[in-house]
XYZ file of C-alpha atoms in Angstrom:
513
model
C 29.113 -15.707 -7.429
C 28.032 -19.442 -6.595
C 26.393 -20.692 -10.620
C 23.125 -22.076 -8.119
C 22.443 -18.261 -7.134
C 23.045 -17.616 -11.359
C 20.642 -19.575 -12.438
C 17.783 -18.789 -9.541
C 14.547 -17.639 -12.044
C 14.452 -14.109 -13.368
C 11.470 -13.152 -11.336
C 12.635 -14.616 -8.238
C 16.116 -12.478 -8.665
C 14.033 -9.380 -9.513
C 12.359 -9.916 -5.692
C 15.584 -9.772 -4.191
C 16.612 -6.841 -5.397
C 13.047 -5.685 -4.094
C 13.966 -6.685 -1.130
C 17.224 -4.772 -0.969
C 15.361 -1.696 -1.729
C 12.083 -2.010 0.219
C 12.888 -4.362 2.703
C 12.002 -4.988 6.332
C 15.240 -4.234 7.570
C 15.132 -0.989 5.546
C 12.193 0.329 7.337
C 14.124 1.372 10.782
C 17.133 3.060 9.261
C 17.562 6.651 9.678
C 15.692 8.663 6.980
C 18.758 10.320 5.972
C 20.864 7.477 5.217
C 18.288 5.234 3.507
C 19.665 6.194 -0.225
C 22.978 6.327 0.949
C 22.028 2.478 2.472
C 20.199 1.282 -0.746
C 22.802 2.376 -3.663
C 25.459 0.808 -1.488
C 23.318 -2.150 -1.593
C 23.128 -1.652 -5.114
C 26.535 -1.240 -5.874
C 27.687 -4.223 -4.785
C 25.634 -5.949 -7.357
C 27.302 -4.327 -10.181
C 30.553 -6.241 -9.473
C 28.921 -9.634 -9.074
C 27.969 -11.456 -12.404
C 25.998 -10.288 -15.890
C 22.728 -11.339 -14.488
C 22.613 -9.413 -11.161
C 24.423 -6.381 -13.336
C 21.784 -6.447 -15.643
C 18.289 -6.361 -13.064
C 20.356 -3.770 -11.340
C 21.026 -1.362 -14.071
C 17.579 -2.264 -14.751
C 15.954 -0.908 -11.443
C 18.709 2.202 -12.084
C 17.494 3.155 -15.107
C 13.339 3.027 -15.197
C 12.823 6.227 -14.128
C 14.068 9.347 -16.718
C 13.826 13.238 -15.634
C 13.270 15.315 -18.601
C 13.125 18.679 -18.096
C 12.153 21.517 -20.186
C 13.237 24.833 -19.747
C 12.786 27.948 -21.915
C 15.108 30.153 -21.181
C 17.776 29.550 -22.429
C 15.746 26.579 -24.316
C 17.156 23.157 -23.315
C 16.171 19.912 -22.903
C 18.214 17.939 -20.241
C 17.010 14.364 -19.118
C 18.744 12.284 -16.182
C 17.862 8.628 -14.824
C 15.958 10.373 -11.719
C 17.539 7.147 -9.438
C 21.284 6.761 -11.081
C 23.396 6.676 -8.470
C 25.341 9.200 -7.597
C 28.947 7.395 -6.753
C 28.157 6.116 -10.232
C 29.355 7.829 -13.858
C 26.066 8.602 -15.190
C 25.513 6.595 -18.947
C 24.971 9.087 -21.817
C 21.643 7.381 -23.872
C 22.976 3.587 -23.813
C 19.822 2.745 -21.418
C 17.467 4.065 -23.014
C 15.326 0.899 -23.996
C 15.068 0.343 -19.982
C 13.025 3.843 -19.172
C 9.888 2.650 -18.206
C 8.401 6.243 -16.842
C 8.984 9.709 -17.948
C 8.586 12.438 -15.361
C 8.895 15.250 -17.485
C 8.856 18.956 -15.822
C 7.633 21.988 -17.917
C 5.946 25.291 -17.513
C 2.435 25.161 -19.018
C 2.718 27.891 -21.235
C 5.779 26.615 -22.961
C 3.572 23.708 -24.069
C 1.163 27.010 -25.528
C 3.825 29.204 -27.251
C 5.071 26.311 -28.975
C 8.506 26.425 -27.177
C 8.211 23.102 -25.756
C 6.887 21.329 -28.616
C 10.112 22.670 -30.418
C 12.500 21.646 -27.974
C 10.685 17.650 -28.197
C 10.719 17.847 -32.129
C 14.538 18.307 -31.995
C 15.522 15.571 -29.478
C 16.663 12.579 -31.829
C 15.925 10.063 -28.849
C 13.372 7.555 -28.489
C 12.007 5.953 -24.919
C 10.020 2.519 -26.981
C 9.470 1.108 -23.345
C 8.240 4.251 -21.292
C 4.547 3.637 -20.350
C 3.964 6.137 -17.792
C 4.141 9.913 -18.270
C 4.192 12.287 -14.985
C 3.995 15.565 -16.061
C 4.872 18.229 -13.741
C 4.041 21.862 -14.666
C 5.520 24.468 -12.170
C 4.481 28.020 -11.915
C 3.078 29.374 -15.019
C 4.627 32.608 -16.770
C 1.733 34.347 -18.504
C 4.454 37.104 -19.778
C 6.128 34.330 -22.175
C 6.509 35.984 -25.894
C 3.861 34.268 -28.605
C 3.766 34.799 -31.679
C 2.449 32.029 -33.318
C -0.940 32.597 -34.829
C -2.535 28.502 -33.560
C -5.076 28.747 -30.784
C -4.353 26.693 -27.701
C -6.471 23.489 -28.818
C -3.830 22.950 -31.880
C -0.363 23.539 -29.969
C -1.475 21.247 -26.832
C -2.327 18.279 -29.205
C 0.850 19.283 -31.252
C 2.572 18.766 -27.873
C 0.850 15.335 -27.668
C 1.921 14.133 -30.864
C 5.801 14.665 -29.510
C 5.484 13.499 -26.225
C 3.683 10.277 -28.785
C 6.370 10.289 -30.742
C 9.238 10.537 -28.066
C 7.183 7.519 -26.118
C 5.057 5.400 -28.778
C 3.591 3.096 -25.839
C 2.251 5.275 -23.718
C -0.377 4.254 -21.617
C -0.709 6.079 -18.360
C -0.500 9.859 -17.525
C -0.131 11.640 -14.429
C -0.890 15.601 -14.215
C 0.932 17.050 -10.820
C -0.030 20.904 -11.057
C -0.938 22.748 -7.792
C 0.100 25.791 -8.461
C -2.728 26.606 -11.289
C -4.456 30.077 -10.238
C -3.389 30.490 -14.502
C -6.744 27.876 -14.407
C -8.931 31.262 -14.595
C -7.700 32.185 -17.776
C -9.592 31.284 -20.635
C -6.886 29.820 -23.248
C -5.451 28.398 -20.125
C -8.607 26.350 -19.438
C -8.969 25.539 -22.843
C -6.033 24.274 -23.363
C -5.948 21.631 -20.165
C -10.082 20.507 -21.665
C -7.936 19.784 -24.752
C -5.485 17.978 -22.992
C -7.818 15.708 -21.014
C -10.391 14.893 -23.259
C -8.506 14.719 -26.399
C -5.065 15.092 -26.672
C -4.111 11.708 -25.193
C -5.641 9.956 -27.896
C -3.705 11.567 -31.286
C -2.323 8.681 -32.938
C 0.953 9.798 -35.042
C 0.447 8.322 -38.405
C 3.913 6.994 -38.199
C 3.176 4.800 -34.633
C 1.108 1.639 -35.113
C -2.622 2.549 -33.070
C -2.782 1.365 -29.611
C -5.970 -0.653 -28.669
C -6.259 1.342 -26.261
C -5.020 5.528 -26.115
C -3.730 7.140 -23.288
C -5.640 7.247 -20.365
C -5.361 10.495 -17.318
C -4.681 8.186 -14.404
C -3.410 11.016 -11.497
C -4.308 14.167 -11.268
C -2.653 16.203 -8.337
C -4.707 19.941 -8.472
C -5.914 23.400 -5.961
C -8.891 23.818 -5.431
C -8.945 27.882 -5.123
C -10.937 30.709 -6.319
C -11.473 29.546 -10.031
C -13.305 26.430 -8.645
C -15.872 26.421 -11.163
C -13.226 25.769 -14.283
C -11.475 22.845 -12.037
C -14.863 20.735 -10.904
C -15.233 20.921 -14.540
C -11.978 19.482 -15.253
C -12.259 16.963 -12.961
C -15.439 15.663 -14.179
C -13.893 15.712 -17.611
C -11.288 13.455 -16.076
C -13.490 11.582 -13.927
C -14.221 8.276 -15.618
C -10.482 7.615 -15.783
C -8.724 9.076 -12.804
C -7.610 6.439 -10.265
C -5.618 9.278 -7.963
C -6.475 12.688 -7.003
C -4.728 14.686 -4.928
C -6.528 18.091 -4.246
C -5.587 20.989 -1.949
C -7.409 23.565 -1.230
C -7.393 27.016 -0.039
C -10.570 27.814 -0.458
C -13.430 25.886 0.659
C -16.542 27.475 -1.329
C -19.110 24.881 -2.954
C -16.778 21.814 -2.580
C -20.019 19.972 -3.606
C -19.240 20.539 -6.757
C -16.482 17.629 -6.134
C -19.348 15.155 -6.768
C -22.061 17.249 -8.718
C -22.382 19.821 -11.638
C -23.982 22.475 -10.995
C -27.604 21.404 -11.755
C -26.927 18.449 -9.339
C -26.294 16.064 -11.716
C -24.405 13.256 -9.577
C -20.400 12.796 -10.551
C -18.808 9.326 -9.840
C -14.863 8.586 -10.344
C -15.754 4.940 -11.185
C -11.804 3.846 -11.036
C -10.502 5.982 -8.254
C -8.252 4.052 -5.591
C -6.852 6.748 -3.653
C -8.197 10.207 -2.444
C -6.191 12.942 -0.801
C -7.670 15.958 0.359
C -5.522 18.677 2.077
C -5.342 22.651 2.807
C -2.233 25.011 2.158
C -3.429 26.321 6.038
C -6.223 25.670 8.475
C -9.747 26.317 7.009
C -12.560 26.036 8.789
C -15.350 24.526 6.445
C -17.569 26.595 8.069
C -21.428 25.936 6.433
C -20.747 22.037 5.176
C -22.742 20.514 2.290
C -24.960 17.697 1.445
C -25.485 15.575 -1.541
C -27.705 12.804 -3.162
C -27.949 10.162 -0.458
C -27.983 7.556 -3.321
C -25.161 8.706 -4.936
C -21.629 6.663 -4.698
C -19.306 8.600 -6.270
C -16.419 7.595 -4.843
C -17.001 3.174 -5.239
C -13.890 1.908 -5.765
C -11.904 3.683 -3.222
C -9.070 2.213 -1.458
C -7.388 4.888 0.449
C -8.541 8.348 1.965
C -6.257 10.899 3.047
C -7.483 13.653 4.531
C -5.194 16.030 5.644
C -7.227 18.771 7.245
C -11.541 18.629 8.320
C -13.743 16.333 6.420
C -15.283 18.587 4.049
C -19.388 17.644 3.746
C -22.105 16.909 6.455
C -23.108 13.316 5.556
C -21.347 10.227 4.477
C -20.797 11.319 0.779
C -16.713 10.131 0.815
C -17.827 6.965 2.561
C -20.633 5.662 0.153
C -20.523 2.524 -1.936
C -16.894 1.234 -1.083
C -17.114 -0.310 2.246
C -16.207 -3.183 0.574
C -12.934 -1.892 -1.203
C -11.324 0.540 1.563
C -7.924 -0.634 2.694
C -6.378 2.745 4.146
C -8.061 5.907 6.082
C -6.165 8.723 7.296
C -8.438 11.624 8.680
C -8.684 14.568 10.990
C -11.206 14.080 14.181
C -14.030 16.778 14.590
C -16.934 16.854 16.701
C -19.196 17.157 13.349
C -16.934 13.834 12.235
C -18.255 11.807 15.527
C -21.268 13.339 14.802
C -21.929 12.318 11.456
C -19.998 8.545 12.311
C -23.085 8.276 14.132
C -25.942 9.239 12.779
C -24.955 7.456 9.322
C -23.255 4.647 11.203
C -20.320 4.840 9.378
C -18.178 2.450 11.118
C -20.382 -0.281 12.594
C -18.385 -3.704 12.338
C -20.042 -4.933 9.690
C -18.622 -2.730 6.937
C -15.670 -1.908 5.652
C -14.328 -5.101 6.441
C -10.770 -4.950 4.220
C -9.893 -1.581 6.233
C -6.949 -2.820 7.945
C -4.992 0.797 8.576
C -6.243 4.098 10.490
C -4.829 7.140 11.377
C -6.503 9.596 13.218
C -5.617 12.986 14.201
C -7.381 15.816 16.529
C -6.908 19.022 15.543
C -7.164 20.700 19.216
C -3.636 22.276 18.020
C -5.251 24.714 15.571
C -8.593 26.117 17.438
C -8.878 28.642 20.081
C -11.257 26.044 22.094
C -10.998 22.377 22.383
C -13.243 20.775 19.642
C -13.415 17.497 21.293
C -11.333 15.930 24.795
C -8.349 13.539 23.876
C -10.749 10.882 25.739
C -13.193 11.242 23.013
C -11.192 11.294 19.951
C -9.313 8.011 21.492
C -12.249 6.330 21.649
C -13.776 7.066 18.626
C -10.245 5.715 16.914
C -10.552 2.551 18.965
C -14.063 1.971 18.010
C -13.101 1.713 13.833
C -12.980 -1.230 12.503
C -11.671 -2.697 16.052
C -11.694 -6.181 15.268
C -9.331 -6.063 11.733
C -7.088 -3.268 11.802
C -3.896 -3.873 11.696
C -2.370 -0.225 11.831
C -3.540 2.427 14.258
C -2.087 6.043 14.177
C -3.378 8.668 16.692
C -1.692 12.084 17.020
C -3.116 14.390 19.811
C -0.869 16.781 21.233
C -3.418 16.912 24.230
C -3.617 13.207 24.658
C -0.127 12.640 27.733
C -2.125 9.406 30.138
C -5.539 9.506 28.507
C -4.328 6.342 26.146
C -4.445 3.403 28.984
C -7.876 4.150 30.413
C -9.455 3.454 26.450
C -7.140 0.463 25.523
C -7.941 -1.099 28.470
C -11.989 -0.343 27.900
C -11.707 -1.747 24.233
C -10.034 -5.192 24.831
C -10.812 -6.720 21.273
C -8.227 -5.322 19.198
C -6.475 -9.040 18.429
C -5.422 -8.117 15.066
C -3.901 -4.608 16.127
C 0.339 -4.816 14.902
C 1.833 -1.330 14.654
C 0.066 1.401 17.759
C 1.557 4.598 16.660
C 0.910 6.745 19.821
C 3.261 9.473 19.841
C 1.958 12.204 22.259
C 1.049 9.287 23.705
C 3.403 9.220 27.576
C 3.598 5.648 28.356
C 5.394 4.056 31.773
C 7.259 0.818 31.792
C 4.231 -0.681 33.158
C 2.153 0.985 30.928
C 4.062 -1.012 27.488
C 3.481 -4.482 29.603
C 0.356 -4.085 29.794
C -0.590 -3.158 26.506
C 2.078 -5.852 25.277
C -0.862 -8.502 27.454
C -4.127 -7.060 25.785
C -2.045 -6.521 22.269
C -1.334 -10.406 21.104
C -0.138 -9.769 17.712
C 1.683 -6.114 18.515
C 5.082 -5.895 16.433
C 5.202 -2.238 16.372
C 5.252 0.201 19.127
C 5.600 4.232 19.055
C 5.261 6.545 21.943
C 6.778 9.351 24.209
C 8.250 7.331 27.386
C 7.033 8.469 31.072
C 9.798 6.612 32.835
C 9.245 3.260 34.675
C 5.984 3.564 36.689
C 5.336 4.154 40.207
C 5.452 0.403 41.004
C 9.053 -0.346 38.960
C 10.742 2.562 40.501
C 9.949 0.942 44.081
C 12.504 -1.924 42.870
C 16.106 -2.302 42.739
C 17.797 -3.091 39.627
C 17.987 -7.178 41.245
C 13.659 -7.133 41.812
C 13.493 -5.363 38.476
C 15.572 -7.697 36.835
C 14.005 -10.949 38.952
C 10.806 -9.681 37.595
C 11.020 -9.286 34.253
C 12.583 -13.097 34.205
C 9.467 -14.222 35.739
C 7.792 -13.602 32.475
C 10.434 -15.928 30.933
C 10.117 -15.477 26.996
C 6.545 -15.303 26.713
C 5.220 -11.984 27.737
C 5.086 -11.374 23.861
C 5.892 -13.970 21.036
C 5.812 -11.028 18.030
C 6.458 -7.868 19.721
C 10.024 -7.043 17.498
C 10.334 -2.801 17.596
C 10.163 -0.010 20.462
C 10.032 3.875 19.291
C 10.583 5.751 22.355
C 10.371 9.928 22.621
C 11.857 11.956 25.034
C 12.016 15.509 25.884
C 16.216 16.929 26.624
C 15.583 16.513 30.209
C 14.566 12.708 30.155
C 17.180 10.229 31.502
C 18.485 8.241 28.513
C 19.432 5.384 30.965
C 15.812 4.616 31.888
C 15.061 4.562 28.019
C 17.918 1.998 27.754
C 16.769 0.016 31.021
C 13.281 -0.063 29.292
C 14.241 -1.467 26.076
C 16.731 -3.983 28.695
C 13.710 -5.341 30.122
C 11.678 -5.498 27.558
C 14.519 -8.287 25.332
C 14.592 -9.970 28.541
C 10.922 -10.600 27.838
C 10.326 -10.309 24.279
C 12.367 -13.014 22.590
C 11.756 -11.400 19.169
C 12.393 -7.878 20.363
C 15.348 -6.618 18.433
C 15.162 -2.902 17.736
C 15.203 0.778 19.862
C 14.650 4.200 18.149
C 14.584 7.052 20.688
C 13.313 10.410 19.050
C 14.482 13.581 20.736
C 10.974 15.692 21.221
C 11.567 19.387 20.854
């Protein structure tokens, strides 16, 4: 390797290799050869000098998988993004793990089983500061016969994991399969582990200034709801990402209050996903203290199935922090939009992405037209979003009518459309009222009525006549088609468009089944 390309600064190296991972030119391959892509990528490096060798083995080996099983009782652990063409190292990289994602069964952690199995492992990870822990589906049936209660084994637990990682900062909890949270030692056992067990100091480690904090939290919100909103006000003060599924929708107020009606804020949580195991219909939705904010540092929303209360209670206090907001469209949504004018252009001026989606697929009647639930999409934040996603199964040539009605979206660079069925003539035109489109996914409706009068010469002649400046950014073209569709008048699409589009460089066509 040329010695200039040696001695380019650490930091500056380490964003290459970024780049090789999480590029640009990563983002269009194929799902399904992206690792393949990346280690290959990754590879190469290996063979070039110490320094390159180094950051790579480096990005290899942050991540450890330690999993805990009970029977038989083992302890395995494997660098969760080794590759695979590669021998994987024994324990030599140990002093590079930088996160633990350790995988358990609760109750091992409350017969003492797993606690054991940590005690016994001679290895040390000094540089690990993040802990995911991932319990899978609890067995109730283990044998115990230990005489502790739950409070003691759980913080015994702690002191391993402590001992096993002696800088830990940051855990994550990823547990959705916790109907086990309606048993009593069960629930005392998680209280222990969020309010106290992440900060036992070992007498051996040296005191952190600061203990362990419950960062992510990833829980169902079922039957036993009254035991989880009282976990996750427990965790509340620390929790920067919850991820919460439900399947059953009773007193979801109790997200933001306690029971008496005591407001709840999450003072440090960024992201918010909300999502159902199957449609629910939220039936009677609740209110809560207009001046409560108890979401105010929020940067994304994901809501993955009907927003779940009747005012603006995920929306108050961090107009000035949301980045990302990914929701389902309902006719009590618009509603509620408007009476609490939600999305007026004055707030919520960092939101730069938006999906939308209407959920027409799962009802028996039509909640709201495709017209509707386009415009309503259009209307957010129209003058700085930068990503727009709408998904409407109903939606085929209602998408023109709206983008042409709502001409101020200069800032709008990916349009994610995909039941979207756009003409030829239908992409130039938005390619004229879009000036800063890079991005462009939809289901492709041939030429037009106009093209399709023209020979391939006019066609051709025409397109010229734009010479390179019908778009100056426009760069990718997703196109779907059903089995039927003509893959030639995909391919004469994407022609005409390069002629036209001097930075237009890629094609993805989707088969739509």
């Amino acid at each position: 390797m040329p010695a200039r390309l040696q001695q380019l600064p650490w930091n500056v190296m380490a964003l290459v290799l970024s780049h090789l991972m999480a590029g640009n030119q990563l983002r269009y391959h194929r799902t399904d050869s992206l690792d393949c892509e990346q280690f290959r990528r990754f590879t190469a490096l290996l063979h070039t000098c110490r320094t390159w060798r180094h950051l790579a083995i480096r990005r290899f080996a942050r991540t450890l998988k330690l999993s805990v099983d009970c029977a038989p009782p083992a302890l395995t652990t494997t660098l969760a993004y080794w590759p695979t063409t590669l021998a994987h190292p024994q324990n030599e990289h140990r002093e590079l793990v930088q996160t633990v994602t350790m995988e358990l069964d609760f109750w091992s952690i409350l017969n003492g089983r797993a606690s054991a199995l940590l005690a016994a492992s001679p290895h040390t990870y000094t540089c690990a500061r993040r802990l995911n822990i991932r319990f899978g589906q609890c067995e109730v049936e283990h044998e115990d016969h230990a005489s502790e209660g739950p409070v003691i084994r759980v913080e015994r637990f702690m002191r391993d994991v402590r001992r096993i990682m002696p800088r830990l900062r940051t855990v994550c909890i990823d547990h959705t399969v916790n109907y086990d949270i309606g048993n009593q030692d069960f629930y005392l056992a998680y209280t222990t582990l969020i309010t106290r067990a992440f900060n036992i100091h070992e007498p051996a480690i040296r005191p952190l200034p600061v203990g362990p904090q419950l960062t992510s939290l990833t829980f169902a919100w079922n039957i036993y709801y009254l035991n989880t909103a009282c976990l996750l006000h427990l965790c509340a003060p620390t929790l920067q990402t919850l991820y919460l599924t439900f399947n059953h929708l009773d007193n979801v107020r109790l997200l933001v209050a306690t029971e008496t009606g005591k407001p709840v804020a999450y003072p440090k949580l960024e992201k918010l996903s909300l999502s159902c195991w199957y449609y629910l219909d939220p039936g009677s939705r609740p209110t809560t203290n207009p001046k409560s904010m108890p979401f105010p540092a929020l940067r994304s929303i994901y809501m993955y199935m009907d927003y779940p209360f009747a005012d603006d209670t995920l929306f108050r206090g961090n107009h000035r922090t949301l980045e990302y907001l990914s929701m389902n469209i309902t006719s009590s949504l618009i509603k509620i939009s408007q009476a609490h004018k939600l999305f007026r252009s004055t707030r919520f001026a960092k939101l730069k992405a938006v999906r939308v989606k209407n959920m027409n697929i799962y009802r028996m009647q039509p909640d709201i037209p495709s017209k509707v639930a386009i415009d309503f999409a259009l209307a957010i934040n129209p003058t700085r979003v930068q990503t727009l996603v709408i998904e409407d199964v109903t939606m085929q040539a209602s998408l023109m009518p709206s983008m042409l009605k709502h001409g101020q979206l200069a800032c709008l660079q990916r349009l994610i459309v995909p039941d979207a069925f756009l003409t030829l003539a239908n992409m130039v035109m938005l390619l004229k009222i879009l000036p800063a489109l890079v991005e462009l996914h939809c289901q492709c409706a041939g030429l037009g009525p106009q093209l399709e009068s023209l020979n391939d010469h006019k066609l051709l002649d025409t397109f010229k006549a734009y010479g390179n400046c019908l778009h100056n950014y426009f760069e990718f073209l997703q196109l779907g088609h059903w089995g039927n569709a003509d893959i030639d008048v995909l391919a004469k699409c994407a022609t005409l468009l390069a002629i036209s589009c001097p930075q237009f460089t890629f094609l993805a066509v989707v088969a739509t089944v």
